[in-house]
GROMACS .gro file of N, CA and C in nm:
model
  168
    1MET      N    1   9.204  11.891   9.922
    1MET     CA    2   9.307  11.986   9.961
    1MET      C    3   9.374  12.037   9.834
    2SER      N    4   9.380  12.164   9.821
    2SER     CA    5   9.449  12.224   9.708
    2SER      C    6   9.593  12.251   9.749
    3THR      N    7   9.687  12.202   9.670
    3THR     CA    8   9.827  12.222   9.703
    3THR      C    9   9.898  12.293   9.589
    4SER      N   10  10.003  12.362   9.626
    4SER     CA   11  10.087  12.424   9.525
    4SER      C   12  10.229  12.373   9.542
    5LEU      N   13  10.240  12.244   9.575
    5LEU     CA   14  10.371  12.182   9.590
    5LEU      C   15  10.432  12.153   9.454
    6ARG      N   16  10.563  12.150   9.450
    6ARG     CA   17  10.634  12.117   9.326
    6ARG      C   18  10.595  11.977   9.282
    7PRO      N   19  10.594  11.954   9.152
    7PRO     CA   20  10.557  11.821   9.101
    7PRO      C   21  10.643  11.708   9.156
    8ASP      N   22  10.773  11.731   9.177
    8ASP     CA   23  10.859  11.625   9.230
    8ASP      C   24  10.825  11.591   9.374
    9ILE      N   25  10.783  11.691   9.451
    9ILE     CA   26  10.742  11.666   9.589
    9ILE      C   27  10.611  11.587   9.591
   10LEU      N   28  10.517  11.626   9.507
   10LEU     CA   29  10.391  11.551   9.498
   10LEU      C   30  10.416  11.407   9.454
   11ALA      N   31  10.509  11.387   9.362
   11ALA     CA   32  10.541  11.251   9.317
   11ALA      C   33  10.600  11.169   9.431
   12ALA      N   34  10.687  11.230   9.511
   12ALA     CA   35  10.745  11.160   9.625
   12ALA      C   36  10.638  11.124   9.728
   13LEU      N   37  10.546  11.216   9.753
   13LEU     CA   38  10.437  11.188   9.846
   13LEU      C   39  10.346  11.078   9.792
   14ASP      N   40  10.318  11.081   9.663
   14ASP     CA   41  10.238  10.974   9.602
   14ASP      C   42  10.306  10.839   9.617
   15ARG      N   43  10.438  10.837   9.599
   15ARG     CA   44  10.511  10.710   9.615
   15ARG      C   45  10.504  10.663   9.759
   16PHE      N   46  10.524  10.755   9.855
   16PHE     CA   47  10.513  10.720   9.996
   16PHE      C   48  10.376  10.660  10.025
   17ILE      N   49  10.272  10.726   9.976
   17ILE     CA   50  10.135  10.679  10.000
   17ILE      C   51  10.116  10.540   9.940
   18SER      N   52  10.163  10.519   9.819
   18SER     CA   53  10.141  10.391   9.751
   18SER      C   54  10.214  10.277   9.821
   19GLU      N   55  10.322  10.307   9.893
   19GLU     CA   56  10.400  10.203   9.961
   19GLU      C   57  10.346  10.169  10.099
   20GLN      N   58  10.246  10.243  10.147
   20GLN     CA   59  10.190  10.218  10.279
   20GLN      C   60  10.084  10.109  10.273
   21PRO      N   61  10.068  10.036  10.386
   21PRO     CA   62   9.963   9.933  10.387
   21PRO      C   63   9.825   9.998  10.390
   22ASP      N   64   9.725   9.919  10.354
   22ASP     CA   65   9.587   9.968  10.362
   22ASP      C   66   9.546   9.977  10.508
   23PRO      N   67   9.470  10.075  10.547
   23PRO     CA   68   9.420  10.185  10.466
   23PRO      C   69   9.531  10.287  10.439
   24LYS      N   70   9.541  10.328  10.315
   24LYS     CA   71   9.643  10.424  10.273
   24LYS      C   72   9.619  10.560  10.339
   25PRO      N   73   9.727  10.631  10.374
   25PRO     CA   74   9.710  10.765  10.428
   25PRO      C   75   9.662  10.861  10.318
   26THR      N   76   9.596  10.966  10.361
   26THR     CA   77   9.556  11.071  10.267
   26THR      C   78   9.679  11.157  10.236
   27LEU      N   79   9.666  11.242  10.138
   27LEU     CA   80   9.775  11.335  10.107
   27LEU      C   81   9.806  11.421  10.229
   28GLU      N   82   9.702  11.468  10.297
   28GLU     CA   83   9.722  11.551  10.416
   28GLU      C   84   9.799  11.475  10.523
   29GLN      N   85   9.766  11.347  10.544
   29GLN     CA   86   9.837  11.267  10.644
   29GLN      C   87   9.982  11.243  10.602
   30ALA      N   88  10.005  11.220  10.474
   30ALA     CA   89  10.141  11.200  10.425
   30ALA      C   90  10.225  11.326  10.445
   31ILE      N   91  10.167  11.441  10.419
   31ILE     CA   92  10.238  11.568  10.441
   31ILE      C   93  10.269  11.586  10.588
   32ALA      N   94  10.175  11.553  10.675
   32ALA     CA   95  10.197  11.565  10.820
   32ALA      C   96  10.312  11.476  10.865
   33VAL      N   97  10.318  11.353  10.814
   33VAL     CA   98  10.427  11.261  10.849
   33VAL      C   99  10.560  11.318  10.800
   34ALA      N  100  10.563  11.368  10.679
   34ALA     CA  101  10.686  11.424  10.623
   34ALA      C  102  10.736  11.543  10.704
   35VAL      N  103  10.645  11.631  10.741
   35VAL     CA  104  10.683  11.749  10.820
   35VAL      C  105  10.733  11.706  10.957
   36GLU      N  106  10.661  11.613  11.021
   36GLU     CA  107  10.703  11.566  11.153
   36GLU      C  108  10.842  11.503  11.147
   37ASN      N  109  10.865  11.416  11.048
   37ASN     CA  110  10.996  11.353  11.034
   37ASN      C  111  11.106  11.455  11.007
   38PHE      N  112  11.077  11.555  10.927
   38PHE     CA  113  11.175  11.661  10.899
   38PHE      C  114  11.209  11.738  11.026
   39LEU      N  115  11.108  11.776  11.102
   39LEU     CA  116  11.132  11.852  11.225
   39LEU      C  117  11.211  11.770  11.327
   40ILE      N  118  11.182  11.640  11.336
   40ILE     CA  119  11.259  11.553  11.425
   40ILE      C  120  11.404  11.546  11.378
   41SER      N  121  11.426  11.530  11.248
   41SER     CA  122  11.562  11.519  11.196
   41SER      C  123  11.642  11.648  11.216
   42MET      N  124  11.574  11.761  11.221
   42MET     CA  125  11.640  11.890  11.244
   42MET      C  126  11.661  11.919  11.392
   43GLY      N  127  11.610  11.832  11.479
   43GLY     CA  128  11.623  11.852  11.623
   43GLY      C  129  11.527  11.956  11.677
   44LEU      N  130  11.425  11.990  11.600
   44LEU     CA  131  11.329  12.092  11.641
   44LEU      C  132  11.206  12.032  11.708
   45LEU      N  133  11.194  11.900  11.702
   45LEU     CA  134  11.080  11.831  11.761
   45LEU      C  135  11.131  11.702  11.821
   46GLU      N  136  11.089  11.675  11.944
   46GLU     CA  137  11.131  11.551  12.009
   46GLU      C  138  11.043  11.437  11.963
   47ILE      N  139  11.101  11.318  11.961
   47ILE     CA  140  11.025  11.199  11.927
   47ILE      C  141  10.929  11.170  12.042
   48PRO      N  142  10.800  11.155  12.012
   48PRO     CA  143  10.706  11.121  12.119
   48PRO      C  144  10.748  10.990  12.184
   49PRO      N  145  10.738  10.978  12.317
   49PRO     CA  146  10.784  10.858  12.387
   49PRO      C  147  10.723  10.728  12.332
   50ASP      N  148  10.599  10.731  12.288
   50ASP     CA  149  10.537  10.609  12.236
   50ASP      C  150  10.588  10.571  12.098
   51ASP      N  151  10.665  10.657  12.032
   51ASP     CA  152  10.719  10.627  11.900
   51ASP      C  153  10.863  10.577  11.904
   52GLU      N  154  10.928  10.583  12.022
   52GLU     CA  155  11.068  10.544  12.030
   52GLU      C  156  11.088  10.398  11.995
   53ALA      N  157  10.995  10.311  12.031
   53ALA     CA  158  11.008  10.169  11.997
   53ALA      C  159  11.003  10.150  11.846
   54TYR      N  160  10.926  10.232  11.778
   54TYR     CA  161  10.914  10.223  11.633
   54TYR      C  162  11.047  10.253  11.565
   55LEU      N  163  11.122  10.346  11.621
   55LEU     CA  164  11.247  10.389  11.559
   55LEU      C  165  11.364  10.298  11.595
   56ALA      N  166  11.347  10.207  11.690
   56ALA     CA  167  11.456  10.120  11.736
   56ALA      C  168  11.490  10.014  11.633
   0.00000   0.00000   0.00000
């Protein structure tokens, strides 16, 4: 995947990836998680019912 993200954003994603258990997520998966979490925090996306236990 070719990205044109700012270096600080790529560094944050790399840190997120490195802190995850094996198997590590791909960059694409890490971006998807970040976008989903952002949309949930903005109230633009509801938490899927199966994820509510995770957030408790």
